[in-house]
PDB file of C-alpha atoms in Angstrom:
ATOM      1  CA  MET V   1      -8.898 -21.127   2.918  1.00  0.00           C
ATOM      2  CA  GLY V   2     -12.041 -23.214   2.863  1.00  0.00           C
ATOM      3  CA  LEU V   3     -13.821 -24.153   6.026  1.00  0.00           C
ATOM      4  CA  ARG V   4     -15.672 -27.342   6.791  1.00  0.00           C
ATOM      5  CA  LYS V   5     -18.011 -27.452   9.731  1.00  0.00           C
ATOM      6  CA  LEU V   6     -17.614 -30.293  12.179  1.00  0.00           C
ATOM      7  CA  GLN V   7     -20.980 -31.233  13.830  1.00  0.00           C
ATOM      8  CA  THR V   8     -19.631 -31.152  17.492  1.00  0.00           C
ATOM      9  CA  TYR V   9     -20.329 -28.776  20.299  1.00  0.00           C
ATOM     10  CA  LEU V  10     -17.116 -28.029  22.378  1.00  0.00           C
ATOM     11  CA  SER V  11     -16.426 -25.941  25.300  1.00  0.00           C
ATOM     12  CA  VAL V  12     -13.855 -23.288  25.031  1.00  0.00           C
ATOM     13  CA  GLU V  13     -11.702 -25.280  27.382  1.00  0.00           C
ATOM     14  CA  ASP V  14     -11.927 -28.402  25.231  1.00  0.00           C
ATOM     15  CA  TYR V  15     -11.347 -26.481  22.043  1.00  0.00           C
ATOM     16  CA  LEU V  16      -8.141 -24.836  23.224  1.00  0.00           C
ATOM     17  CA  ALA V  17      -6.763 -28.135  24.573  1.00  0.00           C
ATOM     18  CA  GLY V  18      -7.716 -29.878  21.388  1.00  0.00           C
ATOM     19  CA  GLU V  19      -6.038 -27.240  19.210  1.00  0.00           C
ATOM     20  CA  ARG V  20      -2.636 -27.782  20.803  1.00  0.00           C
ATOM     21  CA  GLU V  21      -2.610 -31.425  19.874  1.00  0.00           C
ATOM     22  CA  SER V  22      -4.449 -31.347  16.456  1.00  0.00           C
ATOM     23  CA  PRO V  23      -2.717 -31.504  13.174  1.00  0.00           C
ATOM     24  CA  VAL V  24      -5.718 -29.486  11.712  1.00  0.00           C
ATOM     25  CA  ARG V  25      -6.475 -25.937  12.719  1.00  0.00           C
ATOM     26  CA  HIS V  26     -10.000 -25.135  13.544  1.00  0.00           C
ATOM     27  CA  GLU V  27     -11.870 -21.847  14.098  1.00  0.00           C
ATOM     28  CA  TYR V  28     -14.346 -21.751  17.024  1.00  0.00           C
ATOM     29  CA  VAL V  29     -17.687 -19.935  16.887  1.00  0.00           C
ATOM     30  CA  ASP V  30     -19.816 -20.321  19.917  1.00  0.00           C
ATOM     31  CA  GLY V  31     -19.276 -24.005  20.530  1.00  0.00           C
ATOM     32  CA  GLN V  32     -18.857 -25.091  16.848  1.00  0.00           C
ATOM     33  CA  VAL V  33     -15.501 -25.814  15.226  1.00  0.00           C
ATOM     34  CA  TYR V  34     -14.718 -25.349  11.514  1.00  0.00           C
ATOM     35  CA  ALA V  35     -11.719 -27.089  10.031  1.00  0.00           C
ATOM     36  CA  MET V  36      -9.373 -24.922   7.998  1.00  0.00           C
ATOM     37  CA  ALA V  37      -8.468 -26.201   4.504  1.00  0.00           C
ATOM     38  CA  GLY V  38      -5.263 -25.526   2.618  1.00  0.00           C
ATOM     39  CA  ALA V  39      -4.696 -22.561   0.534  1.00  0.00           C
ATOM     40  CA  SER V  40      -3.650 -21.777  -3.127  1.00  0.00           C
ATOM     41  CA  ASP V  41      -0.122 -20.631  -4.099  1.00  0.00           C
ATOM     42  CA  ARG V  42      -1.545 -17.061  -4.738  1.00  0.00           C
ATOM     43  CA  HIS V  43      -2.989 -16.937  -1.319  1.00  0.00           C
ATOM     44  CA  ASN V  44       0.293 -18.014   0.318  1.00  0.00           C
ATOM     45  CA  ARG V  45       2.458 -15.518  -1.813  1.00  0.00           C
ATOM     46  CA  ILE V  46       0.160 -12.643  -0.879  1.00  0.00           C
ATOM     47  CA  ALA V  47       0.068 -13.527   2.843  1.00  0.00           C
ATOM     48  CA  LEU V  48       3.865 -14.071   2.880  1.00  0.00           C
ATOM     49  CA  ASN V  49       4.591 -10.843   0.910  1.00  0.00           C
ATOM     50  CA  VAL V  50       2.578  -8.921   3.604  1.00  0.00           C
ATOM     51  CA  ALA V  51       3.901 -10.826   6.563  1.00  0.00           C
ATOM     52  CA  GLY V  52       7.537 -10.598   5.395  1.00  0.00           C
ATOM     53  CA  ARG V  53       7.409  -6.830   5.150  1.00  0.00           C
ATOM     54  CA  LEU V  54       5.674  -6.477   8.459  1.00  0.00           C
ATOM     55  CA  ASN V  55       8.102  -8.828  10.221  1.00  0.00           C
ATOM     56  CA  ASP V  56      11.069  -6.765   8.752  1.00  0.00           C
ATOM     57  CA  HIS V  57       9.506  -3.601   9.725  1.00  0.00           C
ATOM     58  CA  LEU V  58       8.663  -4.512  13.225  1.00  0.00           C
ATOM     59  CA  ALA V  59      11.903  -6.433  13.936  1.00  0.00           C
ATOM     60  CA  ASP V  60      13.239  -4.237  16.705  1.00  0.00           C
ATOM     61  CA  GLY V  61       9.971  -2.878  18.175  1.00  0.00           C
ATOM     62  CA  PRO V  62       7.290  -4.023  20.730  1.00  0.00           C
ATOM     63  CA  CYS V  63       4.958  -5.384  18.016  1.00  0.00           C
ATOM     64  CA  GLU V  64       5.217  -8.595  16.134  1.00  0.00           C
ATOM     65  CA  ALA V  65       3.674 -10.106  13.134  1.00  0.00           C
ATOM     66  CA  PHE V  66       2.304 -13.675  13.024  1.00  0.00           C
ATOM     67  CA  VAL V  67       0.939 -15.883  10.187  1.00  0.00           C
ATOM     68  CA  SER V  68      -2.050 -18.190   9.794  1.00  0.00           C
ATOM     69  CA  ASP V  69      -1.203 -20.479  12.653  1.00  0.00           C
ATOM     70  CA  MET V  70      -1.588 -17.950  15.306  1.00  0.00           C
ATOM     71  CA  LYS V  71      -5.147 -17.891  16.914  1.00  0.00           C
ATOM     72  CA  VAL V  72      -6.879 -14.705  17.848  1.00  0.00           C
ATOM     73  CA  ARG V  73      -9.391 -14.547  20.566  1.00  0.00           C
ATOM     74  CA  VAL V  74     -12.050 -12.125  19.399  1.00  0.00           C
ATOM     75  CA  SER V  75     -14.494 -12.694  22.307  1.00  0.00           C
ATOM     76  CA  ALA V  76     -15.064 -15.312  25.101  1.00  0.00           C
ATOM     77  CA  ARG V  77     -16.525 -17.785  22.522  1.00  0.00           C
ATOM     78  CA  LEU V  78     -14.938 -16.726  19.225  1.00  0.00           C
ATOM     79  CA  PHE V  79     -11.446 -17.659  17.968  1.00  0.00           C
ATOM     80  CA  TYR V  80     -10.264 -17.032  14.272  1.00  0.00           C
ATOM     81  CA  TYR V  81      -6.960 -17.814  12.621  1.00  0.00           C
ATOM     82  CA  PRO V  82      -6.278 -14.679  10.389  1.00  0.00           C
ATOM     83  CA  ASP V  83      -3.813 -14.922   7.516  1.00  0.00           C
ATOM     84  CA  VAL V  84      -1.627 -12.274   9.153  1.00  0.00           C
ATOM     85  CA  VAL V  85      -2.098 -10.548  12.533  1.00  0.00           C
ATOM     86  CA  VAL V  86       0.066  -8.053  14.356  1.00  0.00           C
ATOM     87  CA  THR V  87      -0.090  -7.669  18.090  1.00  0.00           C
ATOM     88  CA  CYS V  88       1.866  -5.353  20.448  1.00  0.00           C
ATOM     89  CA  GLU V  89       0.682  -7.210  23.713  1.00  0.00           C
ATOM     90  CA  PRO V  90       3.629  -8.250  25.926  1.00  0.00           C
ATOM     91  CA  GLY V  91       3.726 -11.923  27.046  1.00  0.00           C
ATOM     92  CA  GLY V  92       0.455 -13.644  27.272  1.00  0.00           C
ATOM     93  CA  ASP V  93      -0.494 -17.017  25.776  1.00  0.00           C
ATOM     94  CA  ARG V  94       1.910 -18.501  23.250  1.00  0.00           C
ATOM     95  CA  TYR V  95      -0.865 -19.957  21.152  1.00  0.00           C
ATOM     96  CA  THR V  96      -3.557 -17.190  21.305  1.00  0.00           C
ATOM     97  CA  LYS V  97      -3.340 -13.407  20.915  1.00  0.00           C
ATOM     98  CA  THR V  98      -6.041 -11.196  22.314  1.00  0.00           C
ATOM     99  CA  GLN V  99      -4.961  -7.680  21.353  1.00  0.00           C
ATOM    100  CA  PRO V 100      -4.440  -7.451  17.681  1.00  0.00           C
ATOM    101  CA  VAL V 101      -3.912  -3.892  16.067  1.00  0.00           C
ATOM    102  CA  LEU V 102      -3.798  -5.196  12.604  1.00  0.00           C
ATOM    103  CA  ILE V 103      -5.458  -8.196  10.806  1.00  0.00           C
ATOM    104  CA  VAL V 104      -5.085  -9.127   7.200  1.00  0.00           C
ATOM    105  CA  GLU V 105      -7.290 -11.705   5.394  1.00  0.00           C
ATOM    106  CA  VAL V 106      -6.614 -12.988   1.876  1.00  0.00           C
ATOM    107  CA  LEU V 107      -9.887 -13.609   0.366  1.00  0.00           C
ATOM    108  CA  SER V 108     -10.685 -17.218  -0.995  1.00  0.00           C
ATOM    109  CA  PRO V 109     -13.818 -18.091  -2.955  1.00  0.00           C
ATOM    110  CA  SER V 110     -14.904 -20.360   0.019  1.00  0.00           C
ATOM    111  CA  THR V 111     -14.167 -17.823   2.819  1.00  0.00           C
ATOM    112  CA  GLU V 112     -14.805 -14.388   1.106  1.00  0.00           C
ATOM    113  CA  ARG V 113     -18.367 -14.047   2.590  1.00  0.00           C
ATOM    114  CA  ILE V 114     -17.253 -14.965   6.052  1.00  0.00           C
ATOM    115  CA  ASP V 115     -14.033 -12.695   5.865  1.00  0.00           C
ATOM    116  CA  ARG V 116     -16.093  -9.732   4.378  1.00  0.00           C
ATOM    117  CA  TYR V 117     -19.122  -9.817   6.718  1.00  0.00           C
ATOM    118  CA  GLU V 118     -19.029 -12.279   9.694  1.00  0.00           C
ATOM    119  CA  LYS V 119     -15.311 -11.549  10.650  1.00  0.00           C
ATOM    120  CA  LEU V 120     -15.586  -7.830   9.883  1.00  0.00           C
ATOM    121  CA  LEU V 121     -18.378  -7.463  12.282  1.00  0.00           C
ATOM    122  CA  ALA V 122     -16.704  -9.475  14.840  1.00  0.00           C
ATOM    123  CA  TYR V 123     -13.295  -7.927  14.531  1.00  0.00           C
ATOM    124  CA  ARG V 124     -14.834  -4.388  14.923  1.00  0.00           C
ATOM    125  CA  GLN V 125     -15.850  -5.292  18.455  1.00  0.00           C
ATOM    126  CA  VAL V 126     -12.064  -5.895  19.369  1.00  0.00           C
ATOM    127  CA  PRO V 127     -10.974  -2.676  21.251  1.00  0.00           C
ATOM    128  CA  SER V 128      -7.320  -2.924  20.254  1.00  0.00           C
ATOM    129  CA  LEU V 129      -7.888  -3.402  16.675  1.00  0.00           C
ATOM    130  CA  GLN V 130      -6.974  -0.416  14.456  1.00  0.00           C
ATOM    131  CA  GLU V 131      -7.057  -1.936  10.912  1.00  0.00           C
ATOM    132  CA  TYR V 132      -8.639  -4.827   9.055  1.00  0.00           C
ATOM    133  CA  VAL V 133      -7.335  -5.453   5.611  1.00  0.00           C
ATOM    134  CA  LEU V 134      -8.921  -7.635   2.925  1.00  0.00           C
ATOM    135  CA  ILE V 135      -6.826  -8.750  -0.079  1.00  0.00           C
ATOM    136  CA  ALA V 136      -8.359 -10.394  -3.160  1.00  0.00           C
ATOM    137  CA  GLN V 137      -6.225 -13.182  -4.903  1.00  0.00           C
ATOM    138  CA  GLU V 138      -8.089 -13.237  -8.147  1.00  0.00           C
ATOM    139  CA  ARG V 139      -7.440  -9.630  -9.105  1.00  0.00           C
ATOM    140  CA  MET V 140      -5.486  -6.663  -7.749  1.00  0.00           C
ATOM    141  CA  LEU V 141      -7.946  -5.336  -4.972  1.00  0.00           C
ATOM    142  CA  VAL V 142      -7.227  -4.227  -1.497  1.00  0.00           C
ATOM    143  CA  GLU V 143      -9.774  -2.999   0.980  1.00  0.00           C
ATOM    144  CA  ILE V 144      -8.847  -1.598   4.342  1.00  0.00           C
ATOM    145  CA  TYR V 145     -11.255  -0.882   7.235  1.00  0.00           C
ATOM    146  CA  ARG V 146      -9.431   1.639   9.609  1.00  0.00           C
ATOM    147  CA  ARG V 147     -10.914   2.671  13.076  1.00  0.00           C
ATOM    148  CA  SER V 148     -11.376   6.506  13.175  1.00  0.00           C
ATOM    149  CA  SER V 149     -13.107   6.489  16.660  1.00  0.00           C
ATOM    150  CA  ASP V 150     -14.636   4.065  19.072  1.00  0.00           C
ATOM    151  CA  GLU V 151     -17.609   3.674  16.880  1.00  0.00           C
ATOM    152  CA  GLU V 152     -16.582   4.723  13.493  1.00  0.00           C
ATOM    153  CA  TRP V 153     -14.663   2.923  10.719  1.00  0.00           C
ATOM    154  CA  GLU V 154     -13.350   4.386   7.448  1.00  0.00           C
ATOM    155  CA  HIS V 155     -13.235   2.228   4.436  1.00  0.00           C
ATOM    156  CA  GLU V 156     -10.803   2.592   1.405  1.00  0.00           C
ATOM    157  CA  ILE V 157     -10.360   0.568  -1.731  1.00  0.00           C
ATOM    158  CA  LEU V 158      -7.037   0.262  -3.753  1.00  0.00           C
ATOM    159  CA  THR V 159      -6.736  -1.229  -7.205  1.00  0.00           C
ATOM    160  CA  GLU V 160      -3.653   0.010  -8.932  1.00  0.00           C
ATOM    161  CA  PRO V 161      -0.023  -1.373  -8.724  1.00  0.00           C
ATOM    162  CA  GLU V 162       1.243   2.099  -7.561  1.00  0.00           C
ATOM    163  CA  ASP V 163      -1.485   2.584  -4.941  1.00  0.00           C
ATOM    164  CA  GLU V 164      -0.183   2.574  -1.415  1.00  0.00           C
ATOM    165  CA  LEU V 165      -1.695   0.684   1.522  1.00  0.00           C
ATOM    166  CA  ALA V 166      -0.907   2.846   4.513  1.00  0.00           C
ATOM    167  CA  LEU V 167      -0.949   0.786   7.631  1.00  0.00           C
ATOM    168  CA  LYS V 168      -1.132   3.403  10.253  1.00  0.00           C
ATOM    169  CA  SER V 169      -1.423   0.964  13.139  1.00  0.00           C
ATOM    170  CA  VAL V 170       2.312  -0.002  12.542  1.00  0.00           C
ATOM    171  CA  GLY V 171       3.717   2.812  10.576  1.00  0.00           C
ATOM    172  CA  LEU V 172       4.234   0.985   7.323  1.00  0.00           C
ATOM    173  CA  SER V 173       3.166   1.649   3.661  1.00  0.00           C
ATOM    174  CA  LEU V 174       3.015  -1.065   1.040  1.00  0.00           C
ATOM    175  CA  SER V 175       2.335  -0.648  -2.619  1.00  0.00           C
ATOM    176  CA  LEU V 176      -0.072  -3.156  -4.322  1.00  0.00           C
ATOM    177  CA  ALA V 177       2.939  -4.091  -6.445  1.00  0.00           C
ATOM    178  CA  GLN V 178       4.627  -5.265  -3.203  1.00  0.00           C
ATOM    179  CA  ILE V 179       1.619  -7.102  -1.940  1.00  0.00           C
ATOM    180  CA  TYR V 180       1.201  -8.924  -5.225  1.00  0.00           C
ATOM    181  CA  ARG V 181       4.818  -9.612  -5.938  1.00  0.00           C
ATOM    182  CA  ARG V 182       5.097 -12.807  -8.030  1.00  0.00           C
ATOM    183  CA  VAL V 183       1.280 -13.170  -8.231  1.00  0.00           C
ATOM    184  CA  ARG V 184       0.058 -13.827 -11.843  1.00  0.00           C
ATOM    185  CA  PHE V 185      -3.473 -13.209 -12.655  1.00  0.00           C
ATOM    186  CA  ASP V 186      -3.329 -14.891 -16.014  1.00  0.00           C
ATOM    187  CA  GLU V 187      -3.101 -18.324 -14.532  1.00  0.00           C
ATOM    188  CA  GLU V 188      -6.296 -20.540 -13.873  1.00  0.00           C
ATOM    189  CA  GLU V 189      -7.112 -20.768 -10.196  1.00  0.00           C
TER     190      GLU V 189
END
């Protein structure tokens, strides 16, 4: 999803109030807001494939999966809208989650740098987060960053249809074939 920077400084309170009324979602980074653009059909298929499997898997437990319209508060002055997020926090704000255990971002040409660097660094500071997954949409490539200790993270790359993405945070494994179901790479983007 592409981001377009709006040249306005907003307080956290004004941002949160405005997001409840706005027809367009915005991410918030230290007083600056960034409008979220639409996504391709590939992007949507991948996110839906992952979210659907997570939703079915988590149906009767304490954790819940949300898609791109759920905000995550990363810090006091940082809010993102991940493509898929899982949280096990009870109650709380209906519009913002603060204790994600799993975050999934589908990479777009306009957001890959932000997802891969800025968000990776920011998400690693969230104490509850156990796994951060990046999924390419132009080719079969999944990367997972998994917390191994308070300070250490493991990195794994998957590229084959039979490779399994083990989401230890929620006890679910997905093959790349499941993640990329109905995604065709021979079509022009």
